[in-house]
Coordinates of N, CA and C in Angstrom, one line a residue:
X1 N -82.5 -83.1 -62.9 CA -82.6 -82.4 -61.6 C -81.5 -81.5 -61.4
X2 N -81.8 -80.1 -61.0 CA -80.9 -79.2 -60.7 C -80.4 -79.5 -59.4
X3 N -79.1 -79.7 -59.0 CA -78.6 -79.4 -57.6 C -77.9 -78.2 -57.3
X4 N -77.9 -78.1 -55.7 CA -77.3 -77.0 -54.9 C -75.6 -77.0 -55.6
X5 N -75.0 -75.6 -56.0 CA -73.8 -75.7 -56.2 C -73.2 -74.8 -55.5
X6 N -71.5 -74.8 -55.1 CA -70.9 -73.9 -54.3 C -69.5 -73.6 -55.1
X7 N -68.8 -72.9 -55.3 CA -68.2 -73.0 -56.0 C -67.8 -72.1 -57.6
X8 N -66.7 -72.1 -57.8 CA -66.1 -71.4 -59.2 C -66.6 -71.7 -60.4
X9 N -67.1 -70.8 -61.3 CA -67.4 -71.6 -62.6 C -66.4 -71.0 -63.7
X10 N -66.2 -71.5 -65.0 CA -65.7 -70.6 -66.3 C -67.2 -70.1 -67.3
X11 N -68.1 -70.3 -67.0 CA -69.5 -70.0 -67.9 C -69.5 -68.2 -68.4
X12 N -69.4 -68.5 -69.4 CA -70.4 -67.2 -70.0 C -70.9 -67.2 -70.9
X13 N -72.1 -66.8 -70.5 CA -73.5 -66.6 -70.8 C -73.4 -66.1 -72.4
X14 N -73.8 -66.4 -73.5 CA -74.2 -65.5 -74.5 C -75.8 -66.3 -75.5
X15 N -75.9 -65.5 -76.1 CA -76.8 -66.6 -77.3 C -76.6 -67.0 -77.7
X16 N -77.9 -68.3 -77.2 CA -77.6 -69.6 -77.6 C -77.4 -70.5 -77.1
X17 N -77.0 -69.9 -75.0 CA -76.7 -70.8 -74.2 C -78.3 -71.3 -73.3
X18 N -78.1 -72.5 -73.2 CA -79.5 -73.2 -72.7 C -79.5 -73.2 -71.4
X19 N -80.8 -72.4 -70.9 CA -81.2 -72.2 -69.3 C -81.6 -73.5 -69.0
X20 N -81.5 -73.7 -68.1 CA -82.0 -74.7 -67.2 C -82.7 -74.7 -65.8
X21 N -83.8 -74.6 -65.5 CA -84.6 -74.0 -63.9 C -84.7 -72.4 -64.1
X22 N -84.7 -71.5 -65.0 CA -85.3 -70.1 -65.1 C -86.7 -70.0 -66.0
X23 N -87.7 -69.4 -65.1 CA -89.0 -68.7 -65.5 C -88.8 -67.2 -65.4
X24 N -87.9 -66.8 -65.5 CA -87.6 -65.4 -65.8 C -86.9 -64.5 -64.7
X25 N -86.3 -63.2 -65.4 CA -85.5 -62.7 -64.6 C -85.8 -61.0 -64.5
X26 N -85.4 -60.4 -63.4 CA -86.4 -59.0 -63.1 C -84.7 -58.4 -63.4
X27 N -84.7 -57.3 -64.0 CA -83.6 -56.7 -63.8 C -84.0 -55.4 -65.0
X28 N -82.7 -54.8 -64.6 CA -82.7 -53.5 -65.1 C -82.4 -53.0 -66.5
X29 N -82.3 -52.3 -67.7 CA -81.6 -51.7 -68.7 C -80.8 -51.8 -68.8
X30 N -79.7 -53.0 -69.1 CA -78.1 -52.9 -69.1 C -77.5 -51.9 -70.1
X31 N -76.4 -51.4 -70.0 CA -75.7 -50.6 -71.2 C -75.9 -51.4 -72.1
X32 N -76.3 -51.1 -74.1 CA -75.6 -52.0 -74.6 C -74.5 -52.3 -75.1
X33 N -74.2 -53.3 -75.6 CA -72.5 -54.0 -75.7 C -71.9 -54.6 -74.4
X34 N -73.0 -54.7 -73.6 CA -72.1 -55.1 -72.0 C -72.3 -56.4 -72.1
X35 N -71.5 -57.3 -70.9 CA -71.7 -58.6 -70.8 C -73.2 -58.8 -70.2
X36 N -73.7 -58.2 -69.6 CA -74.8 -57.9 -68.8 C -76.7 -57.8 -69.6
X37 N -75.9 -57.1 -71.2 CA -77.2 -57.5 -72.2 C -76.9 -58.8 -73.4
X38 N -75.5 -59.2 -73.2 CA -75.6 -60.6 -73.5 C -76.7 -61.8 -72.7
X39 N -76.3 -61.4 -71.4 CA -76.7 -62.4 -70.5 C -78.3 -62.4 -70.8
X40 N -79.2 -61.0 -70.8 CA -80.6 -60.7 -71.0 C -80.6 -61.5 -72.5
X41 N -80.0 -61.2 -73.7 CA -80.2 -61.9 -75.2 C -80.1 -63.1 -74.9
X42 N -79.2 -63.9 -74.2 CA -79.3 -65.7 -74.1 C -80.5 -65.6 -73.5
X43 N -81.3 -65.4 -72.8 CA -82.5 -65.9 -72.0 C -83.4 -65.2 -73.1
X44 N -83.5 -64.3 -73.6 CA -85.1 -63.9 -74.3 C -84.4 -63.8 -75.5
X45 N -83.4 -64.0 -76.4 CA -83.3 -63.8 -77.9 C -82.9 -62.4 -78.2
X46 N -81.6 -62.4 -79.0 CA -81.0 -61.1 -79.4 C -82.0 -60.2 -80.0
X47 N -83.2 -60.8 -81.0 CA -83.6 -59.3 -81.8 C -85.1 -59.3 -81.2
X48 N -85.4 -59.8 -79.9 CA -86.5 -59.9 -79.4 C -85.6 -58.3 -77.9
X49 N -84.3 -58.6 -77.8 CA -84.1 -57.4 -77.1 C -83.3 -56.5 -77.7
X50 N -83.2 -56.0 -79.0 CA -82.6 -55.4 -80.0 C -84.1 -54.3 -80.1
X51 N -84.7 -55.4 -79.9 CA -86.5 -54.6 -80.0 C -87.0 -53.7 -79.0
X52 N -86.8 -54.3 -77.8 CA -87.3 -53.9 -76.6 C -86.1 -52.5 -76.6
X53 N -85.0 -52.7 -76.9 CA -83.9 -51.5 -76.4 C -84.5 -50.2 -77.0
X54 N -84.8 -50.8 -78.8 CA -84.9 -49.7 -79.9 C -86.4 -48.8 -79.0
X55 N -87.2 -49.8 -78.3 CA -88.4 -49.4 -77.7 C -87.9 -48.0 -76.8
X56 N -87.2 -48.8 -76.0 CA -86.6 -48.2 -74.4 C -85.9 -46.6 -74.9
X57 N -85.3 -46.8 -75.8 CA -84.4 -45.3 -75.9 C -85.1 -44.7 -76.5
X58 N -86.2 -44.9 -77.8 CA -87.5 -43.7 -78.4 C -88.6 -43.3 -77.1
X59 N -88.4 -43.8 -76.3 CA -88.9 -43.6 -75.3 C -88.3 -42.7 -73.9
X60 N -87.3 -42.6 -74.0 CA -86.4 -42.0 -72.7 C -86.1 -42.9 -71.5
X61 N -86.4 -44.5 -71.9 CA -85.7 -45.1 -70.5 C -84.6 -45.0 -69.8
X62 N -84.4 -45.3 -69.0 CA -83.0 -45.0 -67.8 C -82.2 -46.2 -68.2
X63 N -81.5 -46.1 -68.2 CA -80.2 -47.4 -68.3 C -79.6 -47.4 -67.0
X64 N -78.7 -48.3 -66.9 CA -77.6 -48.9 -66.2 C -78.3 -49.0 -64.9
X65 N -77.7 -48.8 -63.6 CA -77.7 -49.2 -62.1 C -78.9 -48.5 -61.7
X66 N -79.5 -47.4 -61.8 CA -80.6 -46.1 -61.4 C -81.5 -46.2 -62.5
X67 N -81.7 -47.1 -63.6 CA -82.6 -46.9 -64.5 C -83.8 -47.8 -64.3
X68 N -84.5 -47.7 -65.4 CA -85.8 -48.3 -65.2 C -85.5 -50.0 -65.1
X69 N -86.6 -50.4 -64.7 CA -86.1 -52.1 -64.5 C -87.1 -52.6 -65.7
X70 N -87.1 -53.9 -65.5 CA -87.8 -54.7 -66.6 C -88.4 -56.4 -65.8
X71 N -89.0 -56.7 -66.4 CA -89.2 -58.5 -65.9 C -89.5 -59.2 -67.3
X72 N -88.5 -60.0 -67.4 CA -88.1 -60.3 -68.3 C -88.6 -61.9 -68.4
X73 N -89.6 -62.2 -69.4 CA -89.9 -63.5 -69.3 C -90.0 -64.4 -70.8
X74 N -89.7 -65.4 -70.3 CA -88.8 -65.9 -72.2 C -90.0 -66.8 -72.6
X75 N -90.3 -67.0 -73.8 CA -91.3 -67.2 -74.4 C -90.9 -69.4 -74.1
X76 N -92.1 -69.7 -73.9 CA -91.7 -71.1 -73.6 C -91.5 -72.2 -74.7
X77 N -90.5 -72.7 -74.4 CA -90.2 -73.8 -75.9 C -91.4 -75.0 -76.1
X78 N -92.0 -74.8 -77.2 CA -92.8 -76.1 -77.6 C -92.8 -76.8 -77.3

């Protein structure tokens, strides 16, 4: 059971790290190399958004704060 937390953490997110209570996350294009497309590769898998990026820029997507968004949904464990 997840509870209510308040409070400071030391957590950072990369692949590999195990979600707990996420069905997915809406967000935008991060730069890559940022801590921000780490955070997207721990939830959906490095070369599953290594994919989606290679997609996004032959394409002309927007990046960072003003770019195109995404809904990001992680394939469910067996």
């Amino acid at each position: 059971m997840i509870r209510p937390f308040e409070g400071d953490t030391a957590i950072f997110i990369t692949p590999g790290y195990r979600f707990r209570g996420i069905d997915g996350l809406m967000t935008n294009f991060h730069l890559p190399r940022s801590t921000l497309f780490m955070l997207v590769s721990a939830l959906m898998g490095l070369e599953r958004m290594q994919a989606a990026y290679a997609h996004a820029i032959a394409t002309d997507y927007r990046f960072y704060s003003y770019g195109d968004g995404s809904l990001l949904l992680p394939e469910r464990a067996a």
